[in-house]
Coordinates of C-alpha atoms and ligand atoms in Angstrom, one line a residue:
G175 CA 97.9 95.5 132.2
D176 CA 100.1 96.5 129.2
D177 CA 97.0 95.9 127.3
L178 CA 94.8 98.2 129.1
A179 CA 97.6 100.8 129.2
T180 CA 97.5 100.7 125.1
K181 CA 94.0 101.5 125.3
Y182 CA 94.6 104.2 127.5
V183 CA 97.2 105.7 125.4
L184 CA 95.0 105.1 122.0
F185 CA 92.2 107.0 123.9
K186 CA 94.3 110.0 124.6
I187 CA 95.6 109.7 120.9
F188 CA 92.5 110.1 118.9
F189 CA 90.1 111.9 122.1
T190 CA 92.5 114.5 123.3
G191 CA 94.5 117.9 121.5
M192 CA 96.9 117.5 124.2
M193 CA 100.4 117.8 123.4
H194 CA 102.7 114.3 124.3
E195 CA 105.7 115.3 126.3
N196 CA 107.9 115.4 123.3
G197 CA 105.9 118.1 121.6
L198 CA 104.1 116.3 119.1
P199 CA 100.6 116.9 118.9
L200 CA 98.9 113.7 119.3
A201 CA 95.6 114.5 117.2
T202 CA 94.6 117.5 115.1
A203 CA 91.0 118.9 116.0
V204 CA 88.9 120.2 112.5
S205 CA 86.6 122.8 113.7
V206 CA 84.1 124.2 111.2
S207 CA 82.1 127.4 111.5
P208 CA 79.5 128.8 109.1
G209 CA 81.7 131.4 107.8
E210 CA 84.4 129.3 107.0
R211 CA 82.0 126.8 104.9
K212 CA 80.1 129.5 103.4
A213 CA 83.5 131.0 102.1
A214 CA 84.9 127.8 100.8
N215 CA 82.0 126.4 99.1
S216 CA 84.2 124.6 96.8
W217 CA 83.6 120.7 97.3
K218 CA 82.8 119.1 94.5
P219 CA 82.2 115.1 94.3
Y220 CA 85.1 112.5 93.5
E221 CA 87.6 115.8 93.6
D222 CA 89.4 113.7 96.6
S223 CA 89.4 110.6 95.0
Y224 CA 93.1 110.0 93.9
P225 CA 94.2 109.3 90.2
L226 CA 96.7 106.4 89.6
R227 CA 100.0 108.2 90.4
P228 CA 101.2 108.6 86.4
L229 CA 97.8 110.2 85.7
D230 CA 98.7 113.0 88.5
E231 CA 100.8 114.5 85.9
F232 CA 98.0 115.2 83.6
P233 CA 95.8 117.7 85.1
Q234 CA 93.5 117.4 81.9
T235 CA 92.6 114.1 82.8
V236 CA 90.9 115.0 86.3
E237 CA 87.6 115.1 84.5
V238 CA 87.8 112.1 82.9
W239 CA 89.1 110.5 85.6
R240 CA 85.9 111.8 87.8
E241 CA 83.2 110.8 85.4
W242 CA 85.3 107.5 85.2
L243 CA 84.6 107.0 89.3
R244 CA 81.3 108.3 88.7
F245 CA 80.5 105.3 86.3
R246 CA 82.3 102.8 88.1
W247 CA 80.5 103.3 91.3
M248 CA 77.2 103.1 89.5
L249 CA 78.0 99.8 87.8
R250 CA 79.4 98.5 91.1
W251 CA 76.8 99.3 93.6
P252 CA 74.0 96.7 92.2
F253 CA 77.2 94.0 92.5
Q254 CA 77.4 95.1 96.2
Q255 CA 74.1 95.0 97.6
R256 CA 73.7 92.1 100.2
V257 CA 71.0 89.8 98.6
F258 CA 71.3 86.5 101.0
C259 CA 73.0 86.7 104.5
S260 CA 76.3 88.3 103.9
F261 CA 76.5 87.4 100.3
A262 CA 77.1 90.3 97.9
L263 CA 75.0 89.9 94.5
G264 CA 78.4 90.1 92.7
E265 CA 79.7 87.0 94.5
L266 CA 76.6 84.7 94.0
L267 CA 76.5 86.2 90.4
F268 CA 79.8 85.5 89.5
F269 CA 82.4 83.8 91.7
Y270 CA 80.9 81.0 93.4
P271 CA 79.1 79.7 89.9
V272 CA 82.4 80.1 88.2
V273 CA 84.3 78.2 91.1
A274 CA 81.2 75.3 90.9
I275 CA 81.4 75.1 87.0
G276 CA 85.2 74.7 87.5
V277 CA 84.7 72.0 90.1
A278 CA 82.0 70.4 88.2
A279 CA 83.9 70.4 84.8
G280 CA 87.5 68.8 87.0
V281 CA 85.0 65.9 88.4
L282 CA 83.4 65.2 85.2
A283 CA 86.9 65.3 83.3
Y284 CA 88.3 63.1 86.1
L285 CA 85.0 60.5 85.8
G286 CA 85.2 60.6 82.2
I287 CA 81.5 61.8 82.4
G288 CA 80.6 63.4 79.1
V289 CA 84.3 63.8 77.8
Q290 CA 86.7 61.1 77.1
K291 CA 89.2 60.5 80.0
D292 CA 92.3 62.9 79.4
I293 CA 95.1 63.4 81.6
Q294 CA 95.8 66.8 79.5
L295 CA 92.3 68.0 80.2
T296 CA 92.3 67.7 83.7
G297 CA 95.5 69.2 83.9
T298 CA 94.2 72.3 82.0
L299 CA 91.0 72.6 84.1
A300 CA 93.4 72.4 87.2
S301 CA 95.6 75.0 86.1
I302 CA 92.9 77.8 85.7
P303 CA 91.8 78.1 89.0
F304 CA 95.1 79.5 89.6
V305 CA 94.9 82.3 87.2
I306 CA 92.7 83.6 89.6
T307 CA 94.7 83.0 92.3
F308 CA 97.6 85.0 91.0
A309 CA 95.5 87.7 89.5
A310 CA 93.3 87.9 93.0
A311 CA 96.9 88.4 95.1
S312 CA 97.5 91.6 93.1
H313 CA 97.3 94.6 95.2
N314 CA 96.2 96.9 92.1
S315 CA 94.4 94.4 89.1
L316 CA 91.8 94.5 87.0
F317 CA 89.3 93.9 89.6
T318 CA 90.8 96.8 91.8
F319 CA 90.4 99.1 88.9
L320 CA 87.2 98.1 87.2
M321 CA 85.4 97.0 90.1
G322 CA 86.7 99.0 92.8
I323 CA 87.2 95.7 94.8
P324 CA 90.0 96.4 96.9
F325 CA 92.9 94.0 97.7
E326 CA 91.9 92.9 101.1
R327 CA 88.4 91.5 99.3
T328 CA 90.1 89.9 96.5
I329 CA 92.4 88.2 99.0
T330 CA 89.6 85.8 99.6
Y331 CA 89.2 84.9 96.2
H332 CA 92.9 84.2 96.1
R333 CA 92.5 81.6 98.7
Y334 CA 89.2 80.0 97.4
S335 CA 90.8 79.5 94.0
A336 CA 93.9 78.0 95.2
Y337 CA 91.7 75.3 97.2
V338 CA 89.7 74.6 93.9
G339 CA 93.0 74.4 91.9
A340 CA 94.8 72.2 94.6
V341 CA 91.6 69.8 94.5
L342 CA 91.5 69.5 90.4
G343 CA 95.4 69.1 90.8
A344 CA 94.9 66.2 93.3
L345 CA 92.2 64.7 90.8
H346 CA 94.7 65.1 87.7
G347 CA 97.7 63.5 89.6
F348 CA 95.5 60.5 91.1
L349 CA 94.5 60.2 87.0
Y350 CA 97.7 59.7 85.8
E351 CA 98.8 57.3 88.6
V352 CA 95.8 55.1 88.5
E353 CA 94.4 55.4 84.7
G354 CA 97.6 56.5 82.9
C355 CA 95.8 57.3 79.5
I356 CA 93.3 58.1 77.6
G357 CA 90.6 55.1 77.3
C358 CA 93.0 52.8 79.3
E359 CA 90.5 51.6 81.7
D360 CA 90.2 48.3 80.5
G361 CA 93.9 47.5 79.7
G362 CA 96.4 45.8 81.3
E363 CA 99.8 47.0 83.0
D364 CA 101.6 47.2 79.8
E365 CA 98.7 49.3 78.3
Y366 CA 98.7 51.3 81.2
E367 CA 102.5 52.0 80.7
A368 CA 102.2 52.8 77.1
G369 CA 99.4 54.4 77.5
R370 CA 101.1 57.1 80.3
D371 CA 103.9 57.8 77.9
K372 CA 101.3 58.1 75.2
G373 CA 101.2 61.8 75.8
N374 CA 104.9 62.3 75.9
K375 CA 107.6 62.3 73.7
N376 CA 109.5 59.5 75.4
E377 CA 109.8 57.7 78.9
T378 CA 112.4 60.3 80.3
D379 CA 109.9 63.1 79.5
G380 CA 107.1 60.8 81.4
D381 CA 109.1 60.4 84.5
E382 CA 110.0 64.3 84.5
A383 CA 106.3 65.4 83.7
R384 CA 105.1 62.6 86.6
A385 CA 108.2 64.4 89.4
S386 CA 107.5 68.0 88.1
G387 CA 103.6 67.4 88.7
W388 CA 104.2 66.1 92.3
I389 CA 106.6 68.6 93.5
L390 CA 104.0 71.2 92.4
Q391 CA 101.1 70.0 93.9
A392 CA 102.9 69.3 97.1
A393 CA 104.0 73.1 96.9
V394 CA 100.5 74.2 96.3
F395 CA 99.4 71.5 99.4
G396 CA 101.7 73.3 101.5
L397 CA 100.5 76.5 100.8
V398 CA 97.0 75.8 101.2
A399 CA 97.5 74.0 104.6
F400 CA 99.5 77.3 105.9
S401 CA 96.5 79.3 104.7
F402 CA 94.2 78.3 107.1
S403 CA 93.6 80.8 109.2
P404 CA 94.1 79.4 112.6
I405 CA 97.5 78.2 111.3
R406 CA 98.2 81.6 109.5
R407 CA 97.2 83.9 112.2
L408 CA 99.1 81.9 114.8
F409 CA 102.3 81.7 112.7
F410 CA 102.4 84.5 110.5
E411 CA 105.8 85.2 110.0
I412 CA 106.3 81.5 109.0
F413 CA 103.5 81.7 106.7
Y414 CA 104.5 84.6 105.2
R415 CA 108.2 83.2 104.4
L416 CA 106.9 79.7 103.2
H417 CA 104.4 81.5 100.9
V418 CA 107.3 83.2 99.3
I419 CA 109.3 80.1 99.0
L420 CA 106.6 77.9 98.0
F421 CA 105.4 80.9 95.3
I422 CA 108.7 80.4 93.9
V423 CA 108.3 76.8 93.7
V424 CA 105.4 76.5 92.0
I425 CA 106.4 79.3 89.2
I426 CA 109.3 77.1 88.3
F427 CA 107.6 73.8 88.6
A428 CA 104.6 75.2 86.3
L429 CA 107.0 76.0 83.7
V430 CA 108.7 72.4 84.0
H431 CA 105.2 71.0 84.1
E432 CA 104.3 72.9 81.0
A433 CA 101.2 74.4 83.2
T434 CA 101.9 77.7 81.1
I435 CA 98.3 79.0 81.7
V436 CA 99.4 79.5 85.5
Y437 CA 101.9 82.1 83.6
I438 CA 98.5 84.3 82.6
G439 CA 98.0 85.1 86.5
A440 CA 101.5 85.0 87.4
G441 CA 101.9 88.0 84.7
I442 CA 99.2 89.9 86.1
W443 CA 100.9 89.9 89.5
L444 CA 104.4 90.4 88.2
L445 CA 102.6 93.8 86.5
D446 CA 101.4 94.8 89.4
F447 CA 104.8 94.4 91.6
A448 CA 106.6 96.1 89.3
Y449 CA 104.3 99.2 89.6
R450 CA 104.2 98.7 93.3
S451 CA 107.9 98.7 93.3
V452 CA 108.3 101.6 91.1
A453 CA 105.8 103.4 93.3
A454 CA 107.3 102.6 96.5
A455 CA 110.9 103.0 95.4
I456 CA 110.6 106.3 93.4
W457 CA 107.2 108.3 93.6
N458 CA 106.2 107.8 97.6
E459 CA 108.4 109.1 100.7
H460 CA 111.5 107.7 102.1
K461 CA 111.9 108.5 105.5
A462 CA 109.3 108.8 108.5
T463 CA 109.8 110.1 112.3
F464 CA 109.0 107.3 114.4
T465 CA 107.9 108.0 117.7
V466 CA 107.4 105.6 121.0
L467 CA 104.2 106.7 122.9
P468 CA 103.5 105.4 126.2
A469 CA 102.3 101.6 126.7
N470 CA 103.3 100.2 123.1
V471 CA 102.2 102.5 120.6
I472 CA 104.5 103.6 117.8
K473 CA 103.5 106.6 116.1
V474 CA 104.7 107.4 112.0
T475 CA 104.5 110.5 110.4
F476 CA 105.8 111.6 107.1
P477 CA 105.0 114.6 104.9
R478 CA 102.4 113.9 102.5
G479 CA 103.7 115.4 99.5
M480 CA 102.0 114.5 96.2
W481 CA 100.8 111.2 97.8
K482 CA 96.9 111.1 97.8
Y483 CA 94.4 108.9 99.8
K484 CA 91.2 108.7 101.1
G485 CA 89.8 108.5 104.9
G486 CA 89.7 105.0 105.9
Q487 CA 92.6 103.9 103.7
Y488 CA 95.6 101.8 104.5
L489 CA 99.1 101.4 103.4
F490 CA 101.7 99.0 103.2
L491 CA 104.9 100.0 105.1
C492 CA 108.2 98.4 105.0
V493 CA 111.1 99.7 107.3
P494 CA 114.4 98.5 105.3
S495 CA 116.7 98.6 108.6
L496 CA 114.7 95.5 109.9
S497 CA 113.9 93.9 106.8
I498 CA 113.0 94.8 103.4
F499 CA 110.7 91.0 103.0
Q500 CA 108.1 92.5 105.5
W501 CA 105.5 94.7 104.5
H502 CA 102.9 95.6 107.1
P503 CA 99.3 96.5 106.5
F504 CA 98.4 100.3 108.7
S505 CA 95.4 102.3 108.3
I506 CA 96.1 105.9 107.9
S507 CA 94.9 107.8 110.9
S508 CA 95.2 111.4 109.7
S509 CA 92.7 113.2 107.3
P510 CA 93.8 113.3 103.7
A511 CA 93.7 117.2 103.8
E512 CA 96.5 117.2 106.5
D513 CA 100.0 118.0 105.0
T514 CA 101.5 114.7 107.2
V515 CA 100.2 111.5 106.9
S516 CA 100.2 109.4 110.4
L517 CA 99.9 105.9 111.4
H518 CA 99.6 104.2 115.0
I519 CA 101.1 101.3 115.4
R520 CA 100.2 99.2 118.2
V521 CA 103.1 96.1 119.1
L522 CA 101.7 92.9 118.9
G523 CA 104.3 90.3 117.5
G524 CA 107.5 90.1 115.8
W525 CA 108.0 92.7 113.4
T526 CA 106.3 95.4 115.3
R527 CA 108.2 94.7 119.0
A528 CA 111.4 94.5 117.2
L529 CA 110.2 98.4 115.7
Y530 CA 109.6 99.3 119.0
N531 CA 112.7 98.3 120.5
M532 CA 115.0 99.6 117.7
I533 CA 113.1 103.4 118.6
D534 CA 112.6 103.0 122.3
K535 CA 116.9 102.5 122.7
S536 CA 117.2 106.0 121.4
T537 CA 117.8 108.7 124.1
E538 CA 114.8 110.9 122.7
K539 CA 112.3 107.8 122.3
S540 CA 111.8 109.4 118.8
M541 CA 114.0 108.7 115.4
E542 CA 114.1 109.3 111.8
L543 CA 114.1 106.1 109.5
G544 CA 113.8 105.4 106.1
I545 CA 110.8 103.9 105.0
L546 CA 109.1 102.4 102.0
F547 CA 105.6 102.2 101.2
E548 CA 103.2 101.5 98.9
G549 CA 99.2 102.2 98.6
P550 CA 96.7 103.2 99.3
H551 CA 94.5 100.3 99.3
G552 CA 90.7 99.3 100.9
E553 CA 88.5 102.0 99.3
T554 CA 85.2 101.7 101.1
T555 CA 82.4 99.2 99.7
V556 CA 79.9 102.7 100.2
N557 CA 80.3 105.7 98.2
L558 CA 81.4 108.6 100.5
D559 CA 83.1 110.1 97.1
D560 CA 79.4 112.0 96.1
H561 CA 76.3 113.3 97.3
T562 CA 75.1 110.0 97.5
Y563 CA 75.3 110.1 101.3
E564 CA 74.0 112.8 103.6
H565 CA 73.9 110.3 106.8
V566 CA 76.8 108.5 108.0
I567 CA 77.2 106.0 111.1
L568 CA 80.9 105.5 111.9
I569 CA 81.1 102.5 114.8
S570 CA 84.5 101.0 115.9
G571 CA 86.0 99.0 118.5
G572 CA 89.5 99.2 120.2
I573 CA 92.3 100.1 117.6
G574 CA 89.7 100.1 115.0
I575 CA 89.2 103.7 115.4
T576 CA 92.2 104.5 113.1
P577 CA 90.2 104.3 109.9
M578 CA 87.4 105.8 111.1
H579 CA 89.0 108.7 112.8
S580 CA 90.3 109.5 109.2
I581 CA 86.9 109.6 107.7
M582 CA 85.6 111.4 110.5
N583 CA 87.8 114.3 110.1
S584 CA 87.5 113.8 106.4
L585 CA 84.0 114.7 106.2
K586 CA 84.3 117.7 108.5
E587 CA 86.7 119.0 106.2
Q588 CA 84.9 118.3 103.1
Y589 CA 81.7 119.8 105.1
K590 CA 83.6 122.8 105.7
R591 CA 84.3 123.2 101.8
G592 CA 80.7 122.6 101.2
R593 CA 79.7 119.2 101.0
P594 CA 76.2 118.6 101.8
L595 CA 75.9 116.8 105.0
K596 CA 72.9 116.0 107.2
K597 CA 74.2 113.9 110.5
V598 CA 77.4 112.0 111.2
C599 CA 77.7 109.9 114.0
N600 CA 80.9 108.5 115.6
V601 CA 80.6 106.0 118.0
W602 CA 83.8 104.4 119.7
T603 CA 83.6 101.9 122.0
V604 CA 86.4 100.7 124.5
R605 CA 86.8 99.0 127.5
D606 CA 87.6 101.7 130.2
R607 CA 89.4 100.3 133.2
F608 CA 92.6 100.9 131.4
M609 CA 92.1 104.4 132.0
I610 CA 92.0 103.8 135.8
N611 CA 94.8 101.6 135.9
S612 CA 97.0 103.8 133.5
V613 CA 96.4 106.5 135.8
Y614 CA 97.2 105.0 138.9
S615 CA 100.5 102.8 137.5
T616 CA 103.6 103.3 136.2
N617 CA 104.2 102.0 132.6
S618 CA 107.0 99.5 133.1
K619 CA 107.9 99.4 129.6
T620 CA 108.5 103.2 129.1
N621 CA 109.6 104.1 132.7
M622 CA 106.9 107.2 132.2
S623 CA 105.1 107.6 135.1
V624 CA 101.6 107.8 134.0
N625 CA 100.7 109.1 137.3
N626 CA 101.4 112.5 135.6
L627 CA 99.2 112.5 132.9
P628 CA 97.2 115.6 132.4
M629 CA 94.3 115.5 134.4
S630 CA 91.7 115.8 132.1
F631 CA 90.4 114.8 128.2
Q632 CA 89.6 117.0 125.7
P633 CA 88.7 115.0 122.9
D634 CA 89.2 116.9 119.4
I635 CA 86.7 114.9 117.7
L636 CA 84.3 115.9 119.8
H637 CA 85.2 119.6 119.6
I638 CA 82.6 120.1 117.0
D639 CA 79.4 119.1 119.4
S640 CA 80.3 122.1 121.3
D641 CA 80.4 124.6 118.5
Q642 CA 77.4 126.3 119.2
E643 CA 77.5 127.9 115.6
L644 CA 77.0 124.8 113.8
L645 CA 74.0 123.7 115.6
S646 CA 70.4 123.5 113.9
G647 CA 67.8 123.6 116.3
T648 CA 69.4 121.3 119.1
D649 CA 71.5 119.0 116.9
S650 CA 74.9 119.1 115.6
I651 CA 75.7 117.8 112.4
F652 CA 78.6 115.7 113.7
K653 CA 77.8 113.8 116.8
S654 CA 80.8 111.9 118.6
R655 CA 80.6 109.1 121.4
L656 CA 82.7 107.5 123.6
Y657 CA 81.7 104.3 125.5
L658 CA 83.5 102.8 128.3
T659 CA 82.0 99.2 128.6
K660 CA 83.4 98.5 131.4
L661 CA 82.5 101.3 134.0
Q662 CA 79.5 102.1 135.7
R663 CA 78.0 105.5 136.0
N664 CA 78.3 107.1 139.1
K665 CA 80.4 109.9 140.5
D666 CA 83.3 108.0 142.2
E667 CA 84.2 106.4 139.0
Y668 CA 84.1 109.4 136.9
L669 CA 86.7 110.8 139.7
M670 CA 89.0 107.6 139.4
A671 CA 88.7 107.4 135.5
N672 CA 90.1 111.1 135.6
I673 CA 87.6 112.5 133.2
S674 CA 87.0 116.4 133.1
K675 CA 83.6 117.8 133.6
E676 CA 83.3 119.3 130.2
M677 CA 84.0 115.9 129.0
Q678 CA 81.4 114.2 130.4
P679 CA 78.5 115.0 128.4
W680 CA 80.1 113.0 125.8
L681 CA 80.9 109.9 127.4
R682 CA 78.6 107.1 127.8
Y683 CA 78.7 103.9 130.2
G684 CA 78.2 100.5 129.2
R685 CA 77.9 98.9 126.0
P686 CA 76.1 101.1 123.0
D687 CA 72.8 100.7 122.1
L688 CA 73.5 100.5 118.8
K689 CA 70.0 99.7 117.9
R690 CA 68.7 103.1 119.1
I691 CA 71.5 104.7 117.2
F692 CA 70.0 103.2 114.1
Q693 CA 66.6 104.1 114.8
G694 CA 67.3 107.4 115.3
F695 CA 68.5 107.7 111.8
C696 CA 65.5 106.2 110.7
R697 CA 63.3 108.8 112.7
D698 CA 65.4 111.6 111.0
S699 CA 64.9 110.0 107.6
L700 CA 63.0 112.2 104.8
P701 CA 60.7 111.0 102.1
P702 CA 60.9 109.6 99.7
R703 CA 63.9 107.5 101.0
T704 CA 67.1 108.4 102.9
R705 CA 70.4 106.2 102.5
V706 CA 72.4 105.9 105.0
A707 CA 76.3 104.9 105.0
V708 CA 77.4 102.9 107.9
L709 CA 81.0 102.1 108.3
T710 CA 82.4 99.8 111.0
C711 CA 86.0 98.4 112.0
G712 CA 86.6 96.4 115.2
P713 CA 86.4 93.2 116.9
K714 CA 84.4 90.5 115.1
G715 CA 81.6 90.5 117.5
L716 CA 81.1 94.5 116.8
V717 CA 81.2 94.2 113.1
N718 CA 78.8 91.5 113.1
A719 CA 76.3 93.1 115.6
V720 CA 76.2 96.1 113.6
E721 CA 76.2 94.2 110.0
K722 CA 72.9 92.6 111.6
L723 CA 71.3 95.8 112.2
V724 CA 72.4 96.9 109.0
R725 CA 70.0 93.7 107.6
T726 CA 67.5 94.3 110.2
Q727 CA 66.6 98.0 110.4
S728 CA 66.7 99.0 106.6
N729 CA 63.0 99.3 105.8
S730 CA 61.3 101.2 102.9
R731 CA 62.1 104.7 104.0
V732 CA 65.5 104.2 105.1
T733 CA 68.4 101.8 103.4
F734 CA 71.6 101.4 105.5
D735 CA 74.4 100.6 103.2
F736 CA 77.6 98.6 105.1
H737 CA 80.9 98.8 104.6
K738 CA 83.1 96.9 107.3
E739 CA 86.8 96.5 107.9
T740 CA 88.7 94.1 110.0
F741 CA 92.4 94.2 110.7
E742 CA 92.9 90.8 109.4
F743 CA 93.2 89.5 106.0
Ligands
LIG265 C1 94.0 96.4 106.7 C2 94.8 96.5 107.6 C3 94.8 97.8 108.4 C4 95.3 97.9 109.9 N1 95.8 99.1 110.3 C5 96.2 98.8 111.5 C6 96.6 100.1 112.5 O1 96.1 101.1 111.9 N2 97.4 100.0 114.0 C7 97.7 98.8 114.0 O2 98.3 98.6 115.3 N3 97.6 97.5 113.5 C8 96.8 97.4 112.3 N4 96.6 96.8 111.5 C9 97.2 95.1 112.2 C10 98.9 95.1 111.5 O3 99.1 94.8 110.4 C11 99.4 93.8 112.5 O4 99.4 94.1 114.1 C12 100.9 94.1 112.3 O5 101.1 93.7 110.8 C13 101.5 92.7 113.0 O6 102.8 92.4 112.8 P1 103.7 91.5 113.5 O7 105.0 90.7 112.9 O8 104.2 92.5 114.9 O9 102.6 90.7 114.6 P2 102.7 89.2 113.7 O10 102.8 88.4 115.4 O11 103.7 88.5 113.1 O12 101.1 88.8 113.4 C14 100.2 89.2 114.0 C15 98.8 89.1 113.4 O13 98.7 90.5 112.5 C16 98.5 89.9 111.1 N5 99.8 90.3 110.4 C17 101.0 90.3 110.5 N6 102.1 90.5 109.6 C18 100.9 91.0 108.7 C19 101.0 91.5 107.1 N7 102.1 91.2 106.3 N8 100.4 91.6 106.1 C20 98.9 91.2 106.9 N9 98.5 90.7 108.2 C21 99.6 90.7 109.0 C22 98.7 88.3 111.4 O14 97.0 88.3 111.4 C23 99.0 87.7 112.5 O15 98.2 86.9 112.8 C24 96.3 96.4 110.3 C25 95.7 95.1 109.4 C26 95.3 95.0 108.3 C27 94.9 93.9 107.3

């Protein structure tokens, strides 16, 4: 029941221009008229791409920044092309070969093939992957800056490189225990003991190295074991706390074990941590209004101030009164042009539940709380910053609407300022029994009678469709469709679902025919070639279906370029 009601509220938030009981607007409509568009024909490529915060203070760097971004996209684009299943060229050229070479070198050194068996060498080879592990855990790293690969995608490399390091570390440990020294495989017990201490100044040093090595190895295995996705997702809080503790153990024992190469990566991570801490503690906003909405949704708003972000990005939010150590990622649902930043948080587990309960206790169901946040993160892998795409498809499911809503409104706002766009299609799929349930039941959590909800739905995103001035022929540029996947199209159910007459043309029933939507874009393509940006966020099944269509529907006239977002790391 709660789950269904949640979806109903999300529907209301994103597809209505109605006011919530507490007087806060649930969504802002961006309507565009050609008059407005002509008057403000000022949009320039890359002007909405945020500069790094310190650069903000120097307006003369803006041009340099824009040129840099243009160059970075040029550089980045070939490496992002999917060449084999869902593997990008960059991954196939750089990441996997580096991993393969690292593993091969470690194994060869362990077996003594091509090089003399050497404990020191196997130890060094085991340390190198951890440089990548640390560097890839940085929210703002060289990867992010140079290649524009955002944190949530580098985190995969963080994980894989740690697995490689763990395996090579184990081989290094076994070599120490079994072989003991360089070339001692033919020697007896005495030679083994002598050999094992050969690299050490004395016996105590040898024991210390052995103990610190195994503690290091145990910590790494602990980190790896809890990072496997079923365990991580099920016990996220335990995983998170353990991650921090074991990280500290690794840092200390890497020093004791003289595995100092690891410190290159740790240094990069610490620099990033310092930057994030300064941004969160000094530059970014410190107060936000939290409002409980019916059905386990919390709306967070705070003034944007000088902070900049792009449509579809997310931030890490911390509420110190709950815990200074917990930073949770949330997509920004407002569009970058708005003066107020908004997030919509759905209650899921421990932290979100505690937040909800705290606000729910207040008499007004709304309160101001101190916050810390850092970001933005999550740049799209398709370049929406310049003229590359005049055709855009946005597809989302459930709560995945948040980043798509932001992108849609951001594109509308840019269109208003003269950005050339030909067709933008926004598809949101939700099951719909929630609507019926919500309208005819009471939400037990908030004690609000959902029967009193207004009797019609006026989706603000869909407003543009009815803006006659914008119609070119019979088609408007911005199209939005809401698919209610569990309701059949018949008159009684329209009534039961409480959908207003004006809204009915924009609603679709059953699952969207995504293939037809793609084919529609193929039909509209213009010679010599049209590039369509496809962005999706939602359940895995939906994201995979969209990804498959991107691969199969691209042809000599149309290229579909793909960006996906899931709410999981
Ligand atoms: C890029 C991104 C954007 C997101 N945007 C939204 C949004 O707009 N609205 C929304 O309601 N939810 C969003 N989420 C999901 C949201 O972050 C989680 O629902 C929230 O962190 C759950 O925390 P919890 O303690 O209540 O639940 P828990 O029970 O502790 O965790 C439930 C699941 O949430 C994930 N999670 C928990 N804590 C974190 C963390 N610190 N970092 C990363 N993942 C975590 C884990 O997969 C975990 O299995 C987003 C997630 C990501 C990765």
